[in-house]
PDB file of C-alpha atoms in Angstrom:
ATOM      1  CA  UNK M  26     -72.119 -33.668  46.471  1.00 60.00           C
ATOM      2  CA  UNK M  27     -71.072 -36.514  44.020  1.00 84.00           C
ATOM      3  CA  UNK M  28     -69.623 -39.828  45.767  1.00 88.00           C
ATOM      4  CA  UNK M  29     -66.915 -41.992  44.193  1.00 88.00           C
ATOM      5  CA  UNK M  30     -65.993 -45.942  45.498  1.00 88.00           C
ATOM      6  CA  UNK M  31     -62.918 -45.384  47.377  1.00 87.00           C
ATOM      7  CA  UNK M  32     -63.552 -41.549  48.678  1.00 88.00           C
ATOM      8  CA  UNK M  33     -63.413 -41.287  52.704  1.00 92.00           C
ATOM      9  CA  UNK M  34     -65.793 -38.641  53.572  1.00 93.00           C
ATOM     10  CA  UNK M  35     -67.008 -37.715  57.497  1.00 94.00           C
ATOM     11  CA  UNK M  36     -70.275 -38.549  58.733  1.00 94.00           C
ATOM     12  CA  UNK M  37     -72.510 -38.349  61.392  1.00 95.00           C
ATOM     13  CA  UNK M  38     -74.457 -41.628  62.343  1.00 95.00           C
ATOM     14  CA  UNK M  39     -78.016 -41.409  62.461  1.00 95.00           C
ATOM     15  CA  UNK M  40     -78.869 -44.608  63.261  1.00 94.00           C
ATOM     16  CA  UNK M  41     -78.299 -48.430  65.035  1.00 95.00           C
ATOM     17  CA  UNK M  42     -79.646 -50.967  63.598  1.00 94.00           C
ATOM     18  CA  UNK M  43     -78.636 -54.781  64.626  1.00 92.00           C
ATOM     19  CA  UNK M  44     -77.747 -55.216  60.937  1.00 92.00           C
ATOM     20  CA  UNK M  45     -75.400 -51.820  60.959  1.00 93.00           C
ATOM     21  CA  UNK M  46     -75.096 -48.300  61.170  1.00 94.00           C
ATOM     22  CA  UNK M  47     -77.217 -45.005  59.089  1.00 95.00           C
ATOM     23  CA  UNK M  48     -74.656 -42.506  58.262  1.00 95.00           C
ATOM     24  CA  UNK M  49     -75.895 -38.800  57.184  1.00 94.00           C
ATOM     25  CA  UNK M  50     -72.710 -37.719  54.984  1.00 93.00           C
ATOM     26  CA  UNK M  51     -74.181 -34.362  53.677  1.00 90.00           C
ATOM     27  CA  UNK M  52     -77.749 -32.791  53.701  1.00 90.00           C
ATOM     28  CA  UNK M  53     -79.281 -35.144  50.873  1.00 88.00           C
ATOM     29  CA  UNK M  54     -77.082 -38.298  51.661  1.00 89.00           C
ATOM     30  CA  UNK M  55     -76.966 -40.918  53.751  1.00 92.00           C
ATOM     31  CA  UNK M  56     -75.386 -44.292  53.594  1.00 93.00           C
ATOM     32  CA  UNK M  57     -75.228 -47.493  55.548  1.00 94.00           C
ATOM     33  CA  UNK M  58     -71.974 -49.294  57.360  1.00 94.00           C
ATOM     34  CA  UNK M  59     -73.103 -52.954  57.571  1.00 93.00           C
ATOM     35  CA  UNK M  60     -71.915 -54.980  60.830  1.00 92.00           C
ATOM     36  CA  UNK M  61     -68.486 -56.640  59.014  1.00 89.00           C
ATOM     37  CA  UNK M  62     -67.738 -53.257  58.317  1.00 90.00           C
ATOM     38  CA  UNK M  63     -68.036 -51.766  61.562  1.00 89.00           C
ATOM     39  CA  UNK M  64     -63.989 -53.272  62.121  1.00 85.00           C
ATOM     40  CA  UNK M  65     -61.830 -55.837  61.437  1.00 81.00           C
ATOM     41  CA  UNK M  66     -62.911 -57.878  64.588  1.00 80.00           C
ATOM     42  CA  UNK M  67     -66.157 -59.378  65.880  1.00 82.00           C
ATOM     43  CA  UNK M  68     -68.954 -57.418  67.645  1.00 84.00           C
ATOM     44  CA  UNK M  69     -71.664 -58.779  68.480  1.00 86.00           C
ATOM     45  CA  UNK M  70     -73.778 -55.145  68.662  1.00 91.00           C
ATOM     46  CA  UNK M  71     -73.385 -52.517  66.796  1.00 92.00           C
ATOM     47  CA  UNK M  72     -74.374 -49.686  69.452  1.00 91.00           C
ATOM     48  CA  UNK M  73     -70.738 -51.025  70.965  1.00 89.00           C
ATOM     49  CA  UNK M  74     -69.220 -49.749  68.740  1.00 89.00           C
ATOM     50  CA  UNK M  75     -71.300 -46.037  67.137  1.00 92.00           C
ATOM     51  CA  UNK M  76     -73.485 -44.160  68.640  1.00 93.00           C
ATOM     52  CA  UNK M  77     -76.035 -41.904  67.592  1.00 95.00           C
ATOM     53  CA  UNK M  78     -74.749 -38.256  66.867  1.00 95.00           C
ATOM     54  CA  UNK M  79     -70.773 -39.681  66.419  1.00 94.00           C
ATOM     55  CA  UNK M  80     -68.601 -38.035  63.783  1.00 95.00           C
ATOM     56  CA  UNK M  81     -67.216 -40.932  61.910  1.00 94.00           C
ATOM     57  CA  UNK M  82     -64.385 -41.172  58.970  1.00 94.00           C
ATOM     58  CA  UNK M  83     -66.076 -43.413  56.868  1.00 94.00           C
ATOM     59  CA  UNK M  84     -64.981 -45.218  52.814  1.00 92.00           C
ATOM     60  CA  UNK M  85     -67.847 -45.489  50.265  1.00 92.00           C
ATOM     61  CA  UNK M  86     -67.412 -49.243  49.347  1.00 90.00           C
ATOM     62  CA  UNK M  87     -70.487 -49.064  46.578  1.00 90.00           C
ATOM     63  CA  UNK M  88     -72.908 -47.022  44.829  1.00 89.00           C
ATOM     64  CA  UNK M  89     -75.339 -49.042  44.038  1.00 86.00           C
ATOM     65  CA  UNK M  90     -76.653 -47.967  40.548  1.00 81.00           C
ATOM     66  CA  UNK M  91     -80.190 -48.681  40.395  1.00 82.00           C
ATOM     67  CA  UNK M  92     -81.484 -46.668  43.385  1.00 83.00           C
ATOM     68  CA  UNK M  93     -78.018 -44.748  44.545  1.00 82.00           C
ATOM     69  CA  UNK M  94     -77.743 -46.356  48.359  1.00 88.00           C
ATOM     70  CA  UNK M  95     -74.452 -46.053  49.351  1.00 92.00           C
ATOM     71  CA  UNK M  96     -72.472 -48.670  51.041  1.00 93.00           C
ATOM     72  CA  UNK M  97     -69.938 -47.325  53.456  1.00 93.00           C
ATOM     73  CA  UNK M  98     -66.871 -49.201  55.378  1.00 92.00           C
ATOM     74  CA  UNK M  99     -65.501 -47.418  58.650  1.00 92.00           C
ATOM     75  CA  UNK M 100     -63.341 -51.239  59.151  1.00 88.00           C
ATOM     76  CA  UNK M 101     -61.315 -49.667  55.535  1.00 86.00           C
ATOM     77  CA  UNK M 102     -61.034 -46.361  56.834  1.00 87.00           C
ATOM     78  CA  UNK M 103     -59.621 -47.958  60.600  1.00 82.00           C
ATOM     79  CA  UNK M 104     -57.307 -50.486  58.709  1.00 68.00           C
ATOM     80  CA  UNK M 105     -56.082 -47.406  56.875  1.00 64.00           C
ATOM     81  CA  UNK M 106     -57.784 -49.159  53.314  1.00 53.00           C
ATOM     82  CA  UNK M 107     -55.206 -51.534  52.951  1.00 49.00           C
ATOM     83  CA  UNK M 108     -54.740 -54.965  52.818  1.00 39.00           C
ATOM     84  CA  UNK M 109     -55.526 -56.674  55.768  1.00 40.00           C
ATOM     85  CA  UNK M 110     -55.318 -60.529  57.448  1.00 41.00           C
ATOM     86  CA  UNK M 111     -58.689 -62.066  57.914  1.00 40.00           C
ATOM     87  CA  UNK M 112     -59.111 -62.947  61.306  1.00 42.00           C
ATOM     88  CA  UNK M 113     -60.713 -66.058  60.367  1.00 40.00           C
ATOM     89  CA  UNK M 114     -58.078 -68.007  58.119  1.00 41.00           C
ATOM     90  CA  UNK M 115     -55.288 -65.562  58.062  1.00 42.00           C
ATOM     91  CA  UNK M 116     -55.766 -65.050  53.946  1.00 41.00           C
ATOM     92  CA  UNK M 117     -55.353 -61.884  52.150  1.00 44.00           C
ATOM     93  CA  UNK M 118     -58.906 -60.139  52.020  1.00 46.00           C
ATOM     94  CA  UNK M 119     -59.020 -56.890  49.967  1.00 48.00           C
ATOM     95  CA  UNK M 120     -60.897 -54.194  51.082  1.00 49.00           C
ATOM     96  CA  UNK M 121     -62.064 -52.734  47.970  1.00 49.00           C
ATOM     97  CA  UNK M 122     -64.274 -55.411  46.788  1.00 52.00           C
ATOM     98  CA  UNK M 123     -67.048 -54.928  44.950  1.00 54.00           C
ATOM     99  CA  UNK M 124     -70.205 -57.785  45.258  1.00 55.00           C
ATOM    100  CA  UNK M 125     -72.403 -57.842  41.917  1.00 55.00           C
ATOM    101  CA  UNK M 126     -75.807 -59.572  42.706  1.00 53.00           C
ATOM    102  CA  UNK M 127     -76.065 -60.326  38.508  1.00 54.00           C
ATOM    103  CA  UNK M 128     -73.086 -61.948  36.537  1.00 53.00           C
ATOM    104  CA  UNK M 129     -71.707 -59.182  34.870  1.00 53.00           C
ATOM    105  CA  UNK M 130     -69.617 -62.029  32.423  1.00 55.00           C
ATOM    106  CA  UNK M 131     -73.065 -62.639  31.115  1.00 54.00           C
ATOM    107  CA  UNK M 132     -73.624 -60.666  27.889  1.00 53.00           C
ATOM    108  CA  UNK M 133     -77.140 -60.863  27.959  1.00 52.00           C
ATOM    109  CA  UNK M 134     -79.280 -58.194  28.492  1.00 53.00           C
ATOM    110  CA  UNK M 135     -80.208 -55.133  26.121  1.00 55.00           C
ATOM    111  CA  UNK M 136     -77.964 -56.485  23.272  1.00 58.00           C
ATOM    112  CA  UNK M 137     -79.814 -59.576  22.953  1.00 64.00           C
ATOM    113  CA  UNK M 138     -82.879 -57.722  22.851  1.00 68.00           C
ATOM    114  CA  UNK M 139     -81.349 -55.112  20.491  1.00 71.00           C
ATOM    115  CA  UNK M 140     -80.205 -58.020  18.402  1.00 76.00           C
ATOM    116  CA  UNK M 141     -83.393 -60.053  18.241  1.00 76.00           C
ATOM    117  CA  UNK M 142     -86.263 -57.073  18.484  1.00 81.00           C
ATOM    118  CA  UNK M 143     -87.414 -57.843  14.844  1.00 87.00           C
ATOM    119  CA  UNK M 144     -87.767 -61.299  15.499  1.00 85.00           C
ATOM    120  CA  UNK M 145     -89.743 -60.993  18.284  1.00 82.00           C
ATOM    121  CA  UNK M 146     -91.817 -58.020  16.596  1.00 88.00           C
ATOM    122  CA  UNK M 147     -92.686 -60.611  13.937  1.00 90.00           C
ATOM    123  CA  UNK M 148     -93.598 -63.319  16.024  1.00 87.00           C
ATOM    124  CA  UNK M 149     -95.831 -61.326  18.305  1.00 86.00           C
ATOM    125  CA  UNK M 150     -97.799 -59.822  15.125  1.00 90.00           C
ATOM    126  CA  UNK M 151     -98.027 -63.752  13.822  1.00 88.00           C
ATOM    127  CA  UNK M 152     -99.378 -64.695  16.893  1.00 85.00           C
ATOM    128  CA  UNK M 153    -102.056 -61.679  16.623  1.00 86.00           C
ATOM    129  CA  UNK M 154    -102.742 -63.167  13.330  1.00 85.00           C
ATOM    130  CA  UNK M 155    -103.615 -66.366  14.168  1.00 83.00           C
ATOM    131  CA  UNK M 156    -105.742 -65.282  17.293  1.00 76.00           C
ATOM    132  CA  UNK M 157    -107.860 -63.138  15.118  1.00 75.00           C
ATOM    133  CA  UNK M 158    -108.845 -65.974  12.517  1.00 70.00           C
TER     134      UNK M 158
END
């Protein structure tokens, strides 16, 4: 089955972990509900809250794209994925954020290299050069 950011899909959890909560959401697929998304409020353990073998309604948050782990959000699914009050400083926090770990306003990357590839074709050969002499 494909996954999309935003689907809620059911899913049976597999696992407690201090950090969160394995969730098996078909044969092949399984994703991971990290402690702030357990709910909207504090817990301090997540084996409060799930246990192994629950049937959970559960919001994929992110694929990530490199090596496909899912992150899923049972607090979205709870809060019925809308807009909710922190409980910290009463601000608007959306639910459907999405956390890069690169800049993505950074255009650097395989257009630079695309860009300069000749350059750096010809300096590598002059270097060759000159170690040879």
């Amino acid at each position: 089955m494909t996954y999309r950011i935003g689907d809620v899909v059911e899913g049976t959890v597999t696992g407690i972990q201090p950090y969160g909560a394995f969730v098996q959401l078909d044969e092949h697929t399984q994703g991971l509900i990290h402690i702030s998304e357990c709910r909207s409020a504090f817990i301090r353990h997540v084996g409060d809250e799930l246990h192994v073998g629950q049937v959970i309604k559960v919001m994929v948050l992110d694929i990530n794209q490199y090596n496909q782990k899912i992150s899923l959000s049972r607090r979205s699914v709870l809060d019925g994925g809308q807009v909710v009050k922190s409980d910290r400083d009463n601000q608007r926090v959306d639910n459907w954020h999405h956390h890069y770990w690169t800049n993505q306003h950074l255009t650097i990357g395989f257009d630079s290299i695309a860009t300069t590839r000749d350059a750096m074709i010809n300096e590598a050969l002059d270097r060759l050069k000159t170690k040879q002499r």
